[in-house]
Amino acid sequence: MIARKYLYLIALAREKHFGRAAEACHVSASTLSAAIRDIENELGVTIVERGQQFSGLTVEGERVLECARQMAARTEGLHQELAQLQDGLCGRLRLGVIPTALTAVATLTAPFARRHPHVDIEVLSMSTQQILAGLRSFELHGGITYLETATSDLSATPLWRENHVLITPAGGPFERREWVTWQEAAELPLCLLPPNMHNRQTIDSVFATIGHKPQPTLETDSIVSILAHVGAGHWSSIVPRAVLDLIGVPNGIRAYDLREPVVEWATGLLLLNRPQRSPMADALQAEALRLEH
């Protein structure tokens, strides 16, 4: 079992502020500070950089934090194992998902919920880098992102292959066609994800291969916002087909395959490789494998 003071340290590292960390732990700031000093006295090292405000952890503090996160994850896993022996898997599944997969992920979470009715599911919209960081800090049980980002410390289960489609207001110049070239898409007023997002970087690289650099007149990190703006009748956009597979094409919008070139990529479930993975992560991977087949 993990001592509460180490949970306070995890909260402090996450919140990067003594007051917010204390509030998250439902204790006073003085109680949290005393707990951190107790850890330092117990281990004989300084773990927090001293100053008027929280300015980070020392090298020793980062190592203590890593160990604390591992202990917290093992404790959570033990609780899940014991509950599973009695009433089945229960607890809270924390799943980080890239924005372009937020609609498609329901094909995974819905059967998982039916199989494990005592589990609450938290789906968080996150960038690829946030997902990788969340997995390595044990704050996420799993992540849905591009499989090309998987590294040796992560296991990857493919879920679906995707390609891009052009979505544009109905009644436009491509009304009688089934597909559009990337060259033609480049000439439209575009609403796209921001440049720091992986999917946008893929789009930019495709345009670069045909000698174009997209000049979107509107950028947003929300797929829902993209659909709303295209539906308003001024913009077009380029999105993964999986965005539309589950919810369908909204009224007033047409979707066209994008060709010349055709671009495909794999999206899947990433889990942290651990000697003893939590029952929650194991159950998530089992559901992903069923979906894969």
Coordinates of C-alpha atoms in Angstrom, one line a residue:
M1 CA 0.0 0.0 0.0
I2 CA 1.2 3.5 -0.8
A3 CA 1.4 6.1 2.0
R4 CA -0.8 9.1 1.6
K5 CA 2.2 11.5 1.6
Y6 CA 3.4 10.0 -1.7
L7 CA 0.0 10.7 -3.2
Y8 CA 0.5 14.3 -2.2
L9 CA 3.8 14.3 -4.0
I10 CA 2.1 13.0 -7.2
A11 CA -0.5 15.6 -6.9
L12 CA 2.1 18.3 -6.5
A13 CA 4.0 17.2 -9.6
R14 CA 0.7 17.2 -11.6
E15 CA -0.6 20.5 -10.4
K16 CA 2.8 22.3 -10.1
H17 CA 1.4 24.4 -7.3
F18 CA 1.1 23.8 -3.6
G19 CA -2.3 25.3 -3.2
R20 CA -3.9 23.5 -6.2
A21 CA -2.3 20.2 -5.1
A22 CA -3.6 20.6 -1.6
E23 CA -7.1 21.4 -2.9
A24 CA -7.0 18.3 -5.2
C25 CA -6.1 16.2 -2.2
H26 CA -8.7 17.9 0.1
V27 CA -6.1 19.0 2.6
S28 CA -4.6 22.3 3.7
A29 CA -1.5 23.6 2.0
S30 CA 0.4 23.3 5.3
T31 CA -0.6 19.6 5.6
L32 CA 0.7 18.9 2.1
S33 CA 4.0 20.9 2.7
A34 CA 4.5 18.9 6.0
A35 CA 4.0 15.6 4.1
I36 CA 6.6 16.6 1.5
R37 CA 9.1 17.5 4.3
D38 CA 8.3 14.2 6.0
I39 CA 9.3 12.4 2.8
E40 CA 12.6 14.4 2.6
N41 CA 13.4 13.6 6.2
E42 CA 12.6 9.9 5.7
L43 CA 14.8 9.6 2.6
G44 CA 17.5 12.1 3.6
V45 CA 17.3 14.0 0.3
T46 CA 15.7 17.3 -0.9
I47 CA 13.0 16.5 -3.4
V48 CA 11.4 19.9 -4.0
E49 CA 13.3 23.0 -5.3
R50 CA 12.9 25.6 -2.6
G51 CA 11.5 29.0 -3.4
Q52 CA 8.6 31.3 -2.8
Q53 CA 6.6 29.2 -5.2
F54 CA 6.8 25.6 -6.6
S55 CA 9.6 25.6 -9.2
G56 CA 10.0 21.9 -9.8
L57 CA 11.5 18.8 -8.3
T58 CA 15.2 18.0 -7.8
V59 CA 16.8 15.1 -9.6
E60 CA 16.3 13.0 -6.5
G61 CA 12.7 14.2 -6.4
E62 CA 12.0 13.1 -9.9
R63 CA 13.3 9.6 -9.0
V64 CA 11.1 9.5 -5.9
L65 CA 8.1 10.7 -8.0
E66 CA 8.7 7.9 -10.5
C67 CA 8.7 5.3 -7.6
A68 CA 5.6 6.9 -6.1
R69 CA 3.7 6.7 -9.4
Q70 CA 4.7 3.0 -9.7
M71 CA 3.5 2.3 -6.1
A72 CA 0.2 4.1 -6.8
A73 CA -0.3 2.2 -10.0
R74 CA 0.4 -1.1 -8.2
T75 CA -2.0 -0.2 -5.4
E76 CA -4.7 0.7 -7.9
G77 CA -4.1 -2.6 -9.7
L78 CA -4.4 -4.6 -6.5
H79 CA -7.8 -2.9 -5.7
Q80 CA -9.0 -3.8 -9.1
E81 CA -7.8 -7.5 -8.8
L82 CA -9.6 -7.8 -5.4
A83 CA -12.8 -6.2 -6.7
Q84 CA -12.7 -8.5 -9.8
L85 CA -12.6 -11.6 -7.5
Q86 CA -15.9 -10.4 -5.9
D87 CA -18.1 -8.5 -8.3
G88 CA -16.1 -8.2 -11.5
L89 CA -13.9 -5.4 -12.7
C90 CA -14.8 -1.9 -11.3
G91 CA -13.2 1.5 -11.0
R92 CA -12.5 4.2 -13.5
L93 CA -10.9 3.7 -16.9
R94 CA -8.9 6.7 -18.0
L95 CA -8.4 6.7 -21.8
G96 CA -6.5 9.5 -23.7
V97 CA -7.7 9.9 -27.3
I98 CA -6.4 12.1 -30.1
P99 CA -9.2 14.5 -31.3
T100 CA -9.5 12.9 -34.7
A101 CA -10.4 9.6 -33.0
L102 CA -13.0 10.9 -30.5
T103 CA -16.0 9.6 -32.5
A104 CA -14.5 6.3 -33.6
V105 CA -13.3 5.4 -30.1
A106 CA -17.0 4.6 -29.2
T107 CA -16.6 1.4 -31.2
L108 CA -14.1 0.4 -28.4
T109 CA -15.7 1.9 -25.3
A110 CA -19.2 0.8 -25.9
P111 CA -18.5 -3.0 -26.0
F112 CA -16.1 -2.5 -23.1
A113 CA -18.9 -0.8 -21.0
R114 CA -21.3 -3.7 -21.8
R115 CA -18.7 -6.3 -20.8
H116 CA -17.7 -4.4 -17.6
P117 CA -20.8 -2.5 -16.3
H118 CA -19.2 -1.5 -13.0
V119 CA -16.4 0.5 -14.7
D120 CA -16.8 4.2 -15.3
I121 CA -15.1 5.5 -18.4
E122 CA -13.3 8.8 -18.8
V123 CA -12.4 9.7 -22.4
L124 CA -9.9 12.6 -22.5
S125 CA -9.2 14.6 -25.7
M126 CA -5.4 14.8 -25.7
S127 CA -2.5 15.4 -28.1
T128 CA -0.2 12.5 -29.0
Q129 CA 2.5 13.8 -26.7
Q130 CA 0.1 14.3 -23.8
I131 CA -1.1 10.7 -24.2
L132 CA 2.5 9.4 -24.2
A133 CA 3.3 11.4 -21.1
G134 CA 0.1 10.3 -19.4
L135 CA 0.9 6.6 -20.0
R136 CA 4.4 6.9 -18.7
S137 CA 3.3 8.7 -15.6
F138 CA 0.6 6.1 -14.9
E139 CA -2.2 8.7 -15.2
L140 CA -3.8 6.9 -18.2
H141 CA -4.7 3.3 -18.5
G142 CA -4.5 3.5 -22.3
G143 CA -4.2 5.8 -25.3
I144 CA -5.7 5.9 -28.7
T145 CA -3.3 7.5 -31.2
Y146 CA -1.2 6.9 -34.3
L147 CA 0.7 3.6 -34.1
E148 CA 3.7 5.2 -35.7
T149 CA 4.3 7.0 -32.4
A150 CA 4.7 3.7 -30.4
T151 CA 8.1 3.2 -28.9
S152 CA 9.8 0.2 -27.2
D153 CA 8.2 0.9 -23.8
L154 CA 4.7 0.7 -25.2
S155 CA 2.6 -2.1 -26.6
A156 CA 0.4 -1.4 -29.6
T157 CA -2.8 -3.0 -30.8
P158 CA -4.1 -1.9 -34.2
L159 CA -7.7 -0.8 -34.2
W160 CA -8.5 0.7 -37.6
R161 CA -6.8 2.0 -40.7
E162 CA -7.8 5.5 -41.8
N163 CA -7.6 7.8 -44.8
H164 CA -8.5 11.4 -45.4
V165 CA -11.7 12.8 -46.9
L166 CA -12.6 16.2 -48.0
I167 CA -15.7 17.6 -46.4
T168 CA -17.3 20.6 -48.1
P169 CA -20.7 22.4 -48.2
A170 CA -23.3 20.5 -50.4
G171 CA -24.0 22.0 -53.8
G172 CA -20.3 22.9 -54.5
P173 CA -18.3 22.3 -57.7
F174 CA -17.7 18.6 -57.0
E175 CA -21.4 17.7 -56.6
R176 CA -21.4 15.0 -59.3
R177 CA -18.1 13.4 -58.4
E178 CA -17.0 10.7 -56.0
W179 CA -13.4 11.9 -55.3
V180 CA -11.3 15.0 -55.3
T181 CA -7.5 15.5 -55.8
W182 CA -5.4 17.1 -53.1
Q183 CA -4.5 19.7 -55.7
E184 CA -8.2 20.7 -56.0
A185 CA -8.5 20.7 -52.2
A186 CA -5.6 23.1 -51.8
E187 CA -7.6 25.7 -53.8
L188 CA -10.5 25.8 -51.3
P189 CA -10.9 28.0 -48.2
L190 CA -9.9 25.5 -45.6
C191 CA -10.6 25.0 -41.9
L192 CA -8.0 22.7 -40.4
L193 CA -6.6 21.5 -37.1
P194 CA -3.7 23.6 -35.8
P195 CA -0.1 22.9 -37.0
N196 CA 1.0 21.3 -33.6
M197 CA -1.4 18.4 -34.1
H198 CA -0.2 15.2 -35.7
N199 CA -3.0 14.9 -38.2
R200 CA -2.4 18.4 -39.4
Q201 CA 1.3 17.6 -39.8
T202 CA 0.3 14.6 -42.0
I203 CA -1.9 16.9 -44.1
D204 CA 0.9 19.4 -44.5
S205 CA 3.3 16.7 -45.6
V206 CA 0.9 15.5 -48.3
F207 CA 0.5 19.0 -49.6
A208 CA 4.2 19.4 -49.6
T209 CA 4.6 16.4 -51.9
I210 CA 2.5 18.1 -54.5
G211 CA 4.3 21.4 -54.1
H212 CA 1.6 23.2 -52.0
K213 CA 1.5 24.7 -48.5
P214 CA -2.1 24.9 -47.1
Q215 CA -3.2 28.4 -46.0
P216 CA -6.2 27.7 -43.8
T217 CA -8.3 30.7 -43.1
L218 CA -9.6 29.1 -39.8
E219 CA -7.9 26.7 -37.4
T220 CA -9.4 24.9 -34.5
D221 CA -8.4 22.0 -32.3
S222 CA -12.0 20.7 -32.2
I223 CA -13.5 18.3 -34.7
V224 CA -17.0 19.3 -33.7
S225 CA -16.0 22.9 -34.4
I226 CA -14.7 21.9 -37.9
L227 CA -17.9 20.2 -38.7
A228 CA -19.9 23.2 -37.5
H229 CA -17.8 25.6 -39.6
V230 CA -18.1 23.5 -42.8
G231 CA -21.8 23.2 -42.2
A232 CA -22.0 27.0 -42.0
G233 CA -21.3 27.1 -45.8
H234 CA -18.0 28.9 -46.1
W235 CA -15.2 26.5 -45.3
S236 CA -14.1 23.1 -46.4
S237 CA -11.9 20.7 -44.4
I238 CA -9.8 17.6 -44.5
V239 CA -10.6 15.0 -41.8
P240 CA -10.0 11.3 -41.2
R241 CA -12.9 9.2 -42.6
A242 CA -13.3 7.6 -39.1
V243 CA -14.7 10.9 -37.9
L244 CA -17.8 10.3 -40.1
D245 CA -18.0 6.6 -40.0
L246 CA -20.0 6.5 -36.7
I247 CA -21.9 9.7 -36.7
G248 CA -22.5 10.0 -40.5
V249 CA -22.1 13.0 -42.7
P250 CA -24.0 16.0 -41.2
N251 CA -26.8 17.6 -43.2
G252 CA -25.6 20.2 -45.7
I253 CA -22.1 18.6 -46.0
R254 CA -20.7 16.3 -48.7
A255 CA -17.7 14.0 -48.2
Y256 CA -15.3 13.0 -51.0
D257 CA -12.4 10.6 -51.1
L258 CA -9.1 12.3 -51.5
R259 CA -6.7 10.9 -54.2
E260 CA -3.5 11.7 -56.0
P261 CA -2.2 10.6 -53.6
V262 CA -4.2 8.2 -51.4
V263 CA -2.9 8.4 -47.9
E264 CA -3.5 5.8 -45.2
W265 CA -2.3 5.3 -41.6
A266 CA -3.0 3.0 -38.7
T267 CA -4.6 4.1 -35.4
G268 CA -4.6 1.9 -32.3
L269 CA -4.4 1.3 -28.6
L270 CA -1.2 2.0 -26.8
L271 CA -0.5 0.6 -23.3
L272 CA 2.6 1.0 -21.1
N273 CA 4.7 -2.2 -21.0
R274 CA 4.9 -3.2 -17.4
P275 CA 5.9 -6.5 -15.7
Q276 CA 2.4 -6.6 -14.0
R277 CA -0.2 -4.6 -15.9
S278 CA -3.4 -3.6 -14.2
P279 CA -6.6 -5.6 -14.7
M280 CA -8.1 -2.4 -16.2
A281 CA -5.4 -2.2 -18.9
D282 CA -5.6 -5.9 -19.6
A283 CA -9.4 -5.7 -20.0
L284 CA -8.9 -2.8 -22.4
Q285 CA -6.4 -4.6 -24.5
A286 CA -8.7 -7.7 -24.6
E287 CA -11.5 -5.6 -26.0
A288 CA -9.2 -4.0 -28.5
L289 CA -8.1 -7.4 -29.7
R290 CA -11.8 -8.4 -30.2
L291 CA -12.4 -5.2 -32.2
E292 CA -9.3 -5.9 -34.3
H293 CA -10.6 -9.3 -35.3

